[in-house]
Amino acid sequence: GMSRYRWPMHYALLNNDCLWVMDETQLMGVAVTTTAQLQGLREKLKTIRPTHSVWMSATLDPSELSPIDHPQPKSGWPKLELGEADQKSQTVQQRLNAIKPLHQAETTFSKGTQKSYAKSLADEVLKAHQPETLTLVVVNRVDHAQNIFQELEKFIAKKDRQPQTGLIHSRFRWADRRQQQDVLLAKSHTSEGTIVIATQAIEAGVDVSATTMFIELALWPSLVQRFGRCNRKGDCGIDDTPPAQAFWVDIDTQDKSAATFALPYRLEDLDTARKLLFNLADVGPAQLKSVQYDPPQEIRHTIRKKDVLELWDTTPDLAGNDLDVSRYIRDSDDTDFQVYWRNWEGNDSPPENFPKPVREELCSVPLSQNSFFRKNVNREDGWVWDALDRQWKSLKETGVRPGMTILLRDSVGGYKEKLGWTGDPKQKTKPVDIEDNTPDANEAMEEDDARVKPVELAEHLQDVAEEVAMIRKRLPDLDAVLPWEDLTTAAWWHDVGKAHEAFQTAARDGANGVPPDMLLAKMAQNGRPNYRVHKDEADVRRVGFRHELASALAYLAQHGEEPSANLIAFLIASHHGKVRGSIRSLPNEMIPDDPEIRFARGIWEGDELPAVPLGNGQTSQPLALRLALMQLGETEESNGHPSWTARILALREKYGPFQLAFLETLLRVADWRGSAKRETSND
């Protein structure tokens, strides 16, 4: 649910001065290679402060950490393992020597047992379960987990004494999953114990110790991780507690349709794991350490420098699409998108001022569920917010693609609180209650443009410049590293473009008692601003007006020959994340009658800016805005000066994408803090 215009800030903050910890790498697939590549590219392209990466797993293959831009050092990768003192600890010894007898379950999964599989395994699990203990069942697919859970609930409903049950997988809304995890992570269990059905989501970062475990046949590293959740503390069978027991459920890999059964794993991976299991009577750490396993060599997508540079520029292509990063994050063809449920009146599109989706209401759905949307979602019931056109578009028009965030009317169904995403339209869910002060979804009103009362432009420029100085003071080690004077200059100029008639007209809507000669920086209103200019006795709308572009043009017109002019202009233009690597008009803009007039982001060639006192003794002189730099190449009209794109590419080459993104983030933060100074709301 994050606004695309905040992507540059996350790009900056996640790549500068960070410690990345990748836990349980066997679940990451291609993302292991991606994280290693990113670490190598950070070192090559430079960051403001160093960023480090740590990969953690009992089954990590070191060769995965050595892609093209992150070669292994001659001394090898540094490792952190248990030392001698750790090995002597009684607690560590108890865990390392934990006893976990292994048995093959009676239930198997095959084409012939598909219909009875869930019921059969639920029955076997219930019979093996011990009172006052945790039984953990880990399967490979969400639909398996849901079906087994439902059959288990039916069996338990017939009993007088009922164990508590839980279901863990990745297709829950956040609050529902947290409720299920509370069952799993309880420090003690009821007299009848607890049975939890889970998918591989249980493998990552979940510290539980089950007395009884059932697991479906899977990739060997995944099996090792799952066995680690059985008798994890090594205390089963001690002090009259029930002994641990682990069962593995075979999956038929010989049938013609076996490849479907094996998903998300390959048949050969399951065959390898089965051979290893047949030779084991116990799956404690000491026994697993002696297993010889050679991970299969795979050809994977590798993110390269070109891709990282493309991700820096958040401008969509001409069709409105972004670089698809899913191939660098997951191996599976079953890529995800997110959905959330709301209710609104009528059969029209949702209101433009609908709050943005928040984490608590989002649910991940696999692309394989696309048929649900084709069959069950009418034109008026499924919607996607188009950030470029700033309007809702029907799902029937856009189709379903990985990475989308889709709004569904609550009557569409497909979700049940206790099961998660089911794809069953008969199962309805209530929308999640969200805070009333959630930011508008339409992104038309900038977070810092609307205030309780109008704010004078010169005051705001001074506030932001002071905040840059405050940030500089709090980062003393970067005092000689960052171009603070350029950041300060950008702060004084960043909102000069708000003197444009289109902004001032919109800002005065509802602003009573404001002197006519006062230039405003903030609007006393909420909702979409009506940007417009008065021409030939009529108002001409300026849809998509971007004051920051006008600010950058004004600065370059007066200071374009200065050494740091391009950096300062970029910082000015990018401080809302909307004008960055290129300048171009958008499909929804008003087009001038004269085809010779260039236009972009609500600004037309020749638009007048009045004189603007900056508040520091300087003044932006009155001028007419020129858009010659949106043309590619050096033209006669541009007097030999490079285009905007050429200027930005040169900046990116000089500073690198991570450092440049960090600089624009500093100004954005200063702008937010400066805007908050004049806030008089009680919130």
XYZ file of C-alpha atoms in Angstrom:
683
model
C 0.000 0.000 0.000
C 3.010 2.367 -0.082
C 2.781 5.350 -2.399
C 5.112 4.948 -5.367
C 6.392 8.442 -4.658
C 7.981 7.245 -1.428
C 9.939 4.520 -3.198
C 13.021 6.772 -3.611
C 13.203 7.274 0.153
C 13.085 3.551 0.832
C 15.640 2.999 -1.925
C 17.902 5.411 -0.045
C 17.312 4.308 3.529
C 17.514 0.568 2.832
C 20.819 0.881 0.980
C 22.725 3.395 3.132
C 23.936 2.727 6.688
C 21.993 -0.537 7.142
C 22.572 -4.006 8.502
C 20.670 -6.594 6.470
C 20.118 -9.995 8.124
C 18.826 -12.764 5.849
C 17.476 -15.499 8.117
C 16.578 -19.016 6.933
C 18.022 -18.562 3.463
C 16.676 -21.921 2.281
C 13.299 -20.173 1.921
C 14.643 -17.319 -0.155
C 15.447 -19.055 -3.435
C 16.740 -16.570 -5.996
C 16.592 -13.820 -3.364
C 19.835 -15.173 -1.841
C 21.629 -14.336 -5.081
C 19.808 -11.005 -5.251
C 20.819 -9.932 -1.742
C 24.441 -10.893 -2.427
C 24.416 -8.943 -5.692
C 22.918 -5.901 -3.979
C 25.633 -6.008 -1.327
C 28.300 -6.139 -4.025
C 26.700 -3.303 -5.984
C 26.466 -1.130 -2.865
C 30.201 -1.549 -2.404
C 30.910 -0.750 -6.063
C 28.485 2.147 -6.484
C 29.244 3.589 -3.025
C 26.942 4.537 -0.170
C 26.896 7.422 2.314
C 27.773 5.047 5.126
C 28.596 1.327 4.760
C 25.826 -1.249 4.551
C 26.509 -4.823 5.668
C 24.764 -8.145 5.010
C 24.565 -11.315 7.106
C 23.141 -14.610 5.790
C 21.947 -17.088 8.427
C 21.050 -20.740 7.941
C 22.044 -24.222 9.025
C 21.974 -25.288 5.364
C 23.506 -22.324 3.498
C 25.530 -23.072 0.372
C 28.377 -20.486 0.353
C 28.570 -20.565 -3.454
C 25.192 -18.793 -3.560
C 26.840 -15.721 -2.050
C 29.297 -15.245 -4.926
C 27.434 -13.827 -7.934
C 29.200 -11.654 -10.500
C 29.371 -8.426 -8.452
C 30.000 -10.037 -5.042
C 32.980 -12.377 -5.490
C 34.218 -14.420 -2.552
C 37.380 -12.967 -0.976
C 40.566 -15.045 -1.133
C 40.310 -15.738 2.587
C 36.745 -17.016 2.166
C 33.552 -15.654 3.689
C 33.793 -14.786 7.394
C 31.666 -17.142 9.494
C 30.063 -16.862 12.895
C 29.525 -20.253 14.523
C 29.314 -21.709 18.012
C 32.661 -21.428 19.784
C 34.259 -23.800 22.290
C 32.659 -22.071 25.249
C 29.253 -22.313 23.571
C 29.744 -26.014 22.876
C 30.414 -26.705 26.553
C 27.157 -25.125 27.689
C 24.708 -27.673 29.116
C 21.791 -25.976 27.347
C 23.595 -26.091 23.996
C 24.578 -29.727 24.520
C 20.976 -30.632 25.326
C 19.805 -29.034 22.093
C 22.572 -30.484 19.911
C 21.972 -33.999 21.248
C 18.173 -33.813 21.215
C 16.512 -37.128 20.377
C 13.976 -37.019 17.532
C 12.962 -40.530 16.389
C 11.798 -40.545 12.751
C 8.933 -42.593 11.302
C 7.174 -42.646 7.967
C 3.518 -41.669 8.279
C 0.851 -44.098 7.139
C -0.796 -41.383 5.043
C 0.681 -40.604 1.624
C -0.243 -38.044 -1.010
C -0.881 -39.251 -4.549
C -3.374 -38.885 -7.347
C -5.421 -41.715 -5.858
C -5.458 -40.308 -2.311
C -6.119 -36.647 -3.157
C -9.726 -36.640 -1.972
C -9.102 -38.567 1.252
C -5.658 -37.134 2.018
C -6.659 -34.288 4.337
C -9.069 -36.445 6.344
C -6.609 -39.331 6.614
C -3.714 -37.156 7.757
C -5.881 -35.213 10.222
C -6.961 -38.513 11.786
C -3.373 -39.768 12.029
C -2.201 -36.489 13.552
C -4.933 -36.517 16.190
C -4.070 -40.091 17.200
C -0.366 -39.250 17.579
C -0.972 -36.029 19.517
C 0.009 -35.975 23.216
C -1.942 -33.979 25.862
C -0.291 -30.836 27.243
C 2.128 -30.694 24.279
C 2.436 -29.030 20.897
C 1.934 -31.006 17.702
C 3.153 -29.256 14.568
C 2.117 -30.291 11.057
C 4.086 -28.651 8.228
C 2.892 -29.070 4.641
C 4.034 -27.586 1.349
C 0.933 -25.798 0.123
C -1.675 -23.462 1.571
C -4.620 -25.479 0.233
C -3.242 -28.623 1.910
C -2.941 -26.784 5.222
C -6.466 -25.366 5.002
C -8.038 -28.718 4.097
C -6.216 -30.615 6.848
C -7.141 -27.923 9.365
C -10.832 -28.132 8.460
C -10.853 -31.932 8.717
C -9.061 -31.732 12.058
C -11.679 -29.277 13.339
C -14.423 -31.747 12.368
C -12.748 -34.591 14.267
C -12.128 -32.463 17.348
C -15.709 -31.172 17.410
C -16.860 -34.727 18.164
C -14.606 -35.057 21.219
C -15.413 -34.030 24.774
C -11.867 -32.885 25.483
C -10.612 -30.736 22.661
C -7.038 -29.583 21.941
C -6.555 -26.020 20.788
C -5.908 -25.606 17.063
C -4.143 -23.083 14.852
C -3.418 -22.502 11.167
C -0.306 -20.679 9.900
C 0.346 -19.697 6.278
C 1.112 -16.633 4.153
C -2.436 -15.928 2.880
C -3.822 -14.255 5.992
C -4.446 -10.631 6.747
C -1.987 -9.386 9.313
C -4.284 -9.339 12.347
C -5.756 -12.770 11.575
C -2.313 -14.310 11.165
C -1.106 -12.727 14.398
C -4.053 -14.291 16.207
C -3.109 -17.710 14.820
C 0.546 -17.207 15.733
C -0.444 -16.417 19.305
C -1.792 -19.974 19.499
C 1.504 -21.363 18.224
C 3.763 -19.211 20.402
C 1.868 -19.663 23.680
C 4.324 -20.334 26.522
C 2.140 -23.133 27.873
C -0.518 -25.390 26.417
C -3.923 -26.452 27.700
C -4.421 -29.838 29.306
C -5.380 -31.227 25.902
C -2.469 -29.533 24.163
C -2.256 -27.652 20.878
C -2.210 -28.771 17.233
C -1.005 -26.293 14.610
C -1.165 -26.852 10.861
C 1.361 -24.740 8.954
C 3.148 -24.227 5.656
C 6.811 -23.365 5.134
C 5.981 -19.955 6.634
C 6.822 -21.694 9.917
C 10.464 -22.128 8.877
C 11.453 -18.475 9.138
C 12.078 -16.825 12.493
C 9.673 -18.965 14.535
C 11.205 -20.385 17.712
C 8.930 -23.221 18.820
C 9.566 -26.686 20.190
C 6.996 -29.321 19.219
C 6.783 -32.739 20.845
C 5.131 -34.326 17.806
C 5.776 -33.327 14.205
C 4.353 -34.322 10.825
C 5.983 -32.942 7.679
C 5.357 -33.463 3.997
C 8.292 -34.536 1.860
C 10.139 -31.393 0.714
C 13.494 -30.035 -0.415
C 16.179 -31.350 1.947
C 17.261 -27.969 3.409
C 13.587 -27.238 4.170
C 13.215 -30.601 5.915
C 16.256 -29.830 8.065
C 14.717 -26.516 9.128
C 11.373 -28.144 9.908
C 12.967 -30.917 11.967
C 14.617 -28.128 13.948
C 11.174 -27.196 15.327
C 10.707 -30.691 16.809
C 12.098 -31.091 20.349
C 14.074 -27.913 19.707
C 14.971 -27.504 23.373
C 15.943 -31.161 23.759
C 13.722 -31.550 26.820
C 11.177 -34.053 25.465
C 11.265 -37.393 27.301
C 12.854 -35.773 30.370
C 11.148 -35.467 33.776
C 8.154 -37.600 32.752
C 7.414 -35.530 29.637
C 6.315 -37.403 26.495
C 9.162 -38.315 24.123
C 9.509 -36.528 20.797
C 8.313 -38.162 17.591
C 8.690 -37.014 13.976
C 6.736 -38.373 11.002
C 7.329 -37.673 7.320
C 4.542 -37.908 4.759
C 5.546 -39.288 1.377
C 4.425 -37.671 -1.883
C 4.080 -39.846 -4.975
C 6.563 -38.669 -7.621
C 5.976 -41.445 -10.168
C 2.519 -40.526 -11.468
C 2.200 -38.527 -14.717
C 0.660 -35.636 -12.806
C 3.216 -35.860 -9.998
C 4.861 -32.580 -10.967
C 1.699 -30.801 -9.840
C 1.686 -32.674 -6.523
C 5.322 -31.747 -5.891
C 4.850 -27.992 -6.152
C 6.499 -25.793 -5.041
C 9.360 -28.308 -5.319
C 10.770 -30.317 -8.207
C 10.314 -34.069 -8.476
C 14.060 -34.755 -8.414
C 14.414 -32.722 -5.202
C 11.735 -34.820 -3.498
C 13.345 -38.051 -4.727
C 16.698 -36.967 -3.271
C 15.123 -36.057 0.066
C 13.246 -39.368 0.243
C 16.467 -41.371 -0.192
C 18.099 -39.441 2.630
C 15.112 -39.953 4.946
C 15.064 -43.709 4.370
C 18.569 -43.880 5.871
C 17.665 -41.996 9.042
C 16.133 -43.328 12.252
C 16.576 -40.044 14.099
C 16.643 -36.428 12.901
C 18.397 -34.720 15.801
C 21.156 -32.181 15.012
C 23.941 -34.696 15.617
C 22.450 -37.136 13.102
C 21.575 -34.524 10.464
C 25.106 -33.117 10.570
C 26.460 -36.373 9.135
C 24.103 -36.365 6.117
C 25.888 -35.788 2.801
C 23.765 -33.502 0.642
C 24.852 -31.783 -2.555
C 22.476 -28.936 -3.427
C 21.407 -28.853 -7.081
C 23.074 -26.244 -9.260
C 20.501 -23.831 -10.637
C 20.538 -21.103 -13.253
C 18.827 -18.101 -11.716
C 17.969 -14.559 -12.677
C 20.671 -12.207 -11.454
C 19.982 -8.559 -10.798
C 22.667 -6.433 -12.467
C 23.892 -2.856 -12.252
C 21.569 -1.852 -15.104
C 18.547 -3.089 -13.126
C 19.580 -1.279 -9.939
C 19.959 1.949 -11.900
C 16.534 1.455 -13.477
C 15.033 0.961 -10.024
C 16.509 4.295 -8.965
C 14.404 6.050 -11.612
C 10.825 5.490 -10.469
C 9.311 7.014 -13.627
C 7.011 4.408 -15.239
C 7.455 3.584 -18.901
C 5.143 5.085 -21.530
C 2.585 2.337 -20.875
C 2.569 3.130 -17.148
C 4.439 -0.055 -16.169
C 7.398 -0.508 -13.823
C 10.358 -2.862 -13.882
C 9.136 -6.301 -12.745
C 11.400 -7.308 -9.865
C 9.535 -10.516 -8.988
C 12.047 -12.698 -10.859
C 14.757 -11.445 -8.490
C 12.719 -12.153 -5.359
C 11.147 -15.579 -5.849
C 11.747 -18.642 -7.994
C 8.142 -19.697 -8.300
C 6.005 -18.821 -11.292
C 3.225 -18.259 -8.769
C 3.892 -14.587 -8.080
C 1.789 -12.592 -5.647
C -0.411 -9.542 -5.578
C -2.337 -8.047 -2.666
C -6.028 -7.513 -2.059
C -8.089 -5.704 0.552
C -11.821 -5.461 1.168
C -13.899 -2.316 1.656
C -17.537 -1.302 1.356
C -18.876 1.731 -0.516
C -22.261 2.838 -1.753
C -23.528 2.526 -5.309
C -22.174 0.714 -8.339
C -19.672 3.394 -9.292
C -15.955 3.421 -8.570
C -14.804 3.899 -4.952
C -14.539 7.471 -3.638
C -11.355 9.306 -4.593
C -10.742 10.168 -0.942
C -10.799 6.532 0.182
C -7.979 5.997 2.713
C -4.904 4.208 1.461
C -4.740 0.497 2.286
C -2.860 -0.228 5.489
C -0.905 -3.323 6.466
C -3.676 -4.692 8.675
C -6.120 -5.136 5.781
C -3.825 -6.463 3.031
C -3.802 -10.140 2.055
C -1.312 -11.749 -0.352
C -2.861 -13.835 -3.124
C -1.022 -16.024 -5.675
C -1.368 -15.251 -9.373
C -2.747 -18.759 -9.870
C -5.979 -17.453 -8.297
C -6.549 -15.193 -11.312
C -9.546 -17.312 -12.348
C -11.375 -16.227 -9.181
C -11.192 -12.620 -10.320
C -12.272 -13.422 -13.874
C -15.309 -15.396 -12.731
C -16.463 -13.639 -9.561
C -15.417 -9.980 -9.689
C -17.774 -7.728 -11.636
C -16.639 -4.459 -13.197
C -17.977 -2.422 -10.285
C -16.512 -4.676 -7.554
C -12.743 -4.777 -8.218
C -10.541 -1.689 -8.551
C -6.917 -0.584 -8.851
C -5.665 2.932 -8.130
C -3.814 4.451 -11.115
C -1.170 6.793 -9.691
C -0.527 8.490 -13.038
C -4.133 9.267 -13.976
C -5.028 9.631 -10.277
C -8.237 7.692 -10.576
C -9.664 4.246 -9.904
C -9.577 1.760 -12.780
C -11.724 -1.342 -12.966
C -9.948 -4.668 -12.628
C -11.738 -5.720 -15.810
C -9.773 -2.990 -17.572
C -6.353 -3.535 -15.993
C -6.268 -7.301 -15.523
C -4.343 -8.919 -12.669
C -0.549 -8.603 -12.524
C 2.087 -9.457 -9.895
C 2.700 -6.684 -7.394
C -0.740 -5.098 -7.783
C -2.800 -3.862 -4.850
C -6.467 -4.588 -5.581
C -9.513 -3.177 -3.800
C -12.482 -5.563 -3.616
C -16.006 -4.849 -2.489
C -16.619 -6.892 0.645
C -19.515 -8.734 -1.017
C -17.041 -10.409 -3.409
C -15.826 -12.765 -0.668
C -12.902 -15.140 -1.080
C -11.638 -14.868 2.501
C -12.452 -16.325 5.895
C -10.876 -15.028 9.094
C -9.942 -18.474 10.406
C -8.746 -19.883 7.055
C -7.278 -16.873 5.242
C -7.609 -16.514 1.478
C -9.754 -19.343 0.089
C -10.898 -18.092 -3.303
C -14.443 -19.147 -2.363
C -16.945 -16.366 -3.165
C -19.375 -17.847 -0.639
C -16.998 -17.011 2.206
C -17.467 -13.323 3.025
C -15.311 -11.165 5.248
C -15.782 -7.910 7.075
C -13.533 -4.985 6.130
C -10.841 -4.196 8.680
C -11.511 -1.107 10.794
C -8.891 1.541 10.042
C -8.022 4.882 11.588
C -9.995 7.905 10.400
C -6.812 9.944 9.877
C -5.269 7.576 7.320
C -3.870 9.584 4.332
C -6.058 9.823 1.236
C -5.559 7.123 -1.348
C -5.660 9.405 -4.357
C -2.291 11.038 -3.606
C -3.577 14.207 -5.265
C -3.059 16.275 -2.127
C 0.549 16.156 -0.998
C 1.060 15.191 2.626
C 2.506 18.628 3.417
C 0.397 20.889 1.178
C -2.774 20.794 3.295
C -2.768 22.480 6.690
C -5.263 23.789 9.211
C -4.349 27.356 8.241
C -2.522 28.959 5.295
C 1.264 29.340 5.600
C 3.259 32.104 3.926
C 5.798 30.899 1.363
C 8.823 32.781 2.751
C 8.133 31.398 6.248
C 8.018 27.848 4.945
C 11.264 28.222 2.965
C 12.993 29.477 6.101
C 11.571 26.609 8.179
C 12.933 24.003 5.760
C 16.360 25.644 5.521
C 16.545 25.614 9.332
C 15.667 21.914 9.369
C 18.488 21.148 6.926
C 20.840 22.916 9.352
C 19.426 20.864 12.239
C 19.905 17.573 10.365
C 23.481 18.606 9.545
C 24.140 19.282 13.219
C 22.875 15.803 14.140
C 25.124 14.082 11.576
C 28.555 15.477 12.516
C 30.471 12.583 10.934
C 28.939 13.492 7.559
C 29.736 17.198 7.806
C 32.672 16.948 5.398
C 31.079 14.185 3.308
C 27.773 15.634 2.116
C 27.199 18.790 0.023
C 25.381 20.620 2.810
C 25.596 24.037 1.157
C 23.844 22.644 -1.925
C 21.156 21.050 0.252
C 20.646 24.376 2.012
C 20.341 26.235 -1.285
C 17.820 23.648 -2.492
C 15.820 24.186 0.714
C 15.598 27.945 0.101
C 14.400 27.368 -3.478
C 12.391 24.135 -3.238
C 8.908 25.733 -3.206
C 9.527 28.877 -5.258
C 7.307 27.327 -7.948
C 4.329 27.660 -5.612
C 4.247 31.310 -6.626
C 2.793 30.054 -9.928
C -0.754 31.258 -10.550
C -2.072 27.676 -10.714
C -0.931 26.931 -7.160
C -1.851 30.276 -5.649
C -5.371 30.100 -7.108
C -5.914 26.619 -5.665
C -4.364 27.597 -2.322
C -6.787 30.497 -1.897
C -9.868 28.304 -2.305
C -11.397 28.468 1.169
C -8.590 30.651 2.557
C -10.550 33.635 3.823
C -8.835 36.801 4.995
C -5.505 36.172 3.257
C -3.953 39.406 1.911
C -3.983 39.393 -1.906
C -0.233 40.035 -2.134
C 0.746 37.177 0.227
C 2.311 34.138 -1.479
C 1.038 30.925 0.145
C 2.969 27.689 0.669
C 0.143 25.710 2.316
C -3.556 25.339 1.643
C -6.315 25.608 4.225
C -8.223 22.702 2.689
C -8.230 18.975 2.116
C -9.119 17.064 -1.000
C -7.924 17.441 -4.577
C -6.670 20.977 -5.357
C -8.258 22.731 -8.321
C -5.115 23.973 -10.052
C -6.049 26.575 -12.681
C -4.983 29.808 -14.345
C -7.199 32.609 -15.633
C -6.827 33.240 -19.351
C -9.069 35.035 -21.851
C -11.773 35.568 -19.219
C -11.941 31.849 -18.423
C -10.278 29.395 -16.039
C -7.923 26.870 -17.665
C -7.276 23.794 -15.521
C -3.729 22.622 -14.958
C -4.261 18.969 -14.091
C -1.223 17.372 -12.462
C 0.497 20.681 -11.712
C 3.896 20.135 -10.062
C 5.235 23.178 -8.270
C 8.623 21.518 -7.719
C 9.259 21.424 -11.465
C 8.511 25.148 -11.662
C 10.914 25.686 -8.743
C 13.728 23.789 -10.477
C 13.176 25.645 -13.759
C 13.242 28.991 -11.942
C 16.480 28.105 -10.168
C 18.228 26.938 -13.360
C 17.094 30.044 -15.243
C 18.915 32.218 -12.699
C 21.786 30.012 -11.499
C 22.283 27.452 -14.263
C 25.955 28.343 -14.759
C 26.977 27.603 -11.169
C 29.054 24.427 -10.554
C 26.412 22.676 -8.400
C 23.392 23.897 -10.367
C 22.376 20.464 -11.646
C 22.486 18.837 -8.196
C 20.543 21.680 -6.591
C 17.942 21.629 -9.382
C 17.539 17.857 -8.989
C 17.075 18.119 -5.221
C 14.462 20.833 -5.752
C 12.590 18.854 -8.418
C 12.658 15.515 -6.583
C 11.466 16.604 -3.149
C 8.050 14.985 -3.657
C 9.339 11.947 -5.579
C 7.369 12.847 -8.715
C 9.879 14.722 -10.913
C 13.192 12.893 -10.967
C 14.918 11.194 -13.898
C 12.889 12.657 -16.740
C 10.432 15.430 -17.554
C 7.464 14.539 -19.707
C 3.800 15.311 -20.002
C 1.229 12.835 -18.731
C -1.851 11.486 -20.537
C -4.366 13.339 -18.362
C -2.900 16.843 -18.839
C -4.659 19.747 -20.510
C -3.089 20.389 -23.931
C -2.427 23.966 -25.123
C -4.245 25.053 -28.274
C -0.934 26.123 -29.780
C 0.998 22.950 -30.745
C 4.295 24.865 -30.502
C 3.877 25.342 -26.753
C 5.708 22.694 -24.732
C 4.003 21.463 -21.587
C 4.738 19.011 -18.779
C 3.314 18.337 -15.314
C 0.824 21.217 -15.519
C 3.411 23.788 -16.604
C 3.223 25.448 -20.020
C 6.056 27.127 -21.878
C 6.001 30.841 -21.074
C 4.159 30.596 -17.741
C 5.037 33.616 -15.602
C 6.484 33.443 -12.099
C 6.454 36.650 -10.050
C 9.289 37.833 -7.855
C 9.612 35.576 -4.791
C 11.428 36.777 -1.628
C 13.172 33.692 -0.239
C 13.397 34.948 3.333
C 17.214 34.934 3.419
C 17.752 38.302 1.767
C 17.642 36.803 -1.724
C 14.844 37.044 -4.282
C 13.876 34.860 -7.204
C 13.411 37.361 -10.001
C 10.222 37.471 -12.117
C 10.612 35.283 -15.202
C 8.887 33.172 -17.846
C 9.379 29.409 -17.435
C 11.092 27.561 -20.292
C 10.906 23.819 -20.961
C 13.663 23.508 -23.574
C 15.549 21.076 -21.313
C 12.803 18.447 -21.607
C 13.984 17.994 -25.211
C 16.581 15.270 -25.759
C 20.056 16.391 -26.813
C 21.639 19.834 -26.981
C 19.489 22.102 -29.133
C 20.022 25.608 -30.443
C 17.223 26.772 -28.177
C 18.984 25.367 -25.124
C 22.148 27.347 -25.958
C 24.204 24.189 -25.904
C 23.114 23.185 -22.408
C 22.362 19.495 -21.822
C 18.841 18.163 -21.458
C 17.308 17.381 -18.069
C 17.841 13.653 -18.610
C 21.514 14.159 -19.504
C 22.035 16.303 -16.399
C 20.483 13.676 -14.121
C 22.419 10.802 -15.691
C 25.639 12.742 -15.096
C 24.640 13.287 -11.458
C 23.844 9.611 -10.992
C 27.207 8.692 -12.478
C 29.015 11.121 -10.166
C 27.291 10.288 -6.878
C 25.951 6.811 -7.583
C 22.255 5.945 -7.223
C 22.356 5.199 -3.491
C 24.078 8.420 -2.446
C 21.947 10.558 -4.759
C 18.755 9.008 -3.366
C 20.018 9.680 0.157
C 20.559 13.362 -0.626
C 17.034 13.805 -1.962
C 15.702 11.977 1.093
C 17.417 14.462 3.416
C 15.652 17.378 1.745
C 12.303 15.559 1.835
C 12.668 14.903 5.553
C 13.610 18.534 6.140
C 10.529 19.587 4.156
C 8.267 17.375 6.281
C 9.743 18.678 9.514
C 9.582 22.266 8.323
C 5.932 21.802 7.362
C 5.146 20.376 10.803
C 6.397 23.566 12.484
C 3.315 25.501 11.396
C 0.881 22.681 12.177
C -1.658 23.714 14.820
C -3.829 20.615 14.698
C -4.440 18.658 17.911
C -3.482 15.381 16.192
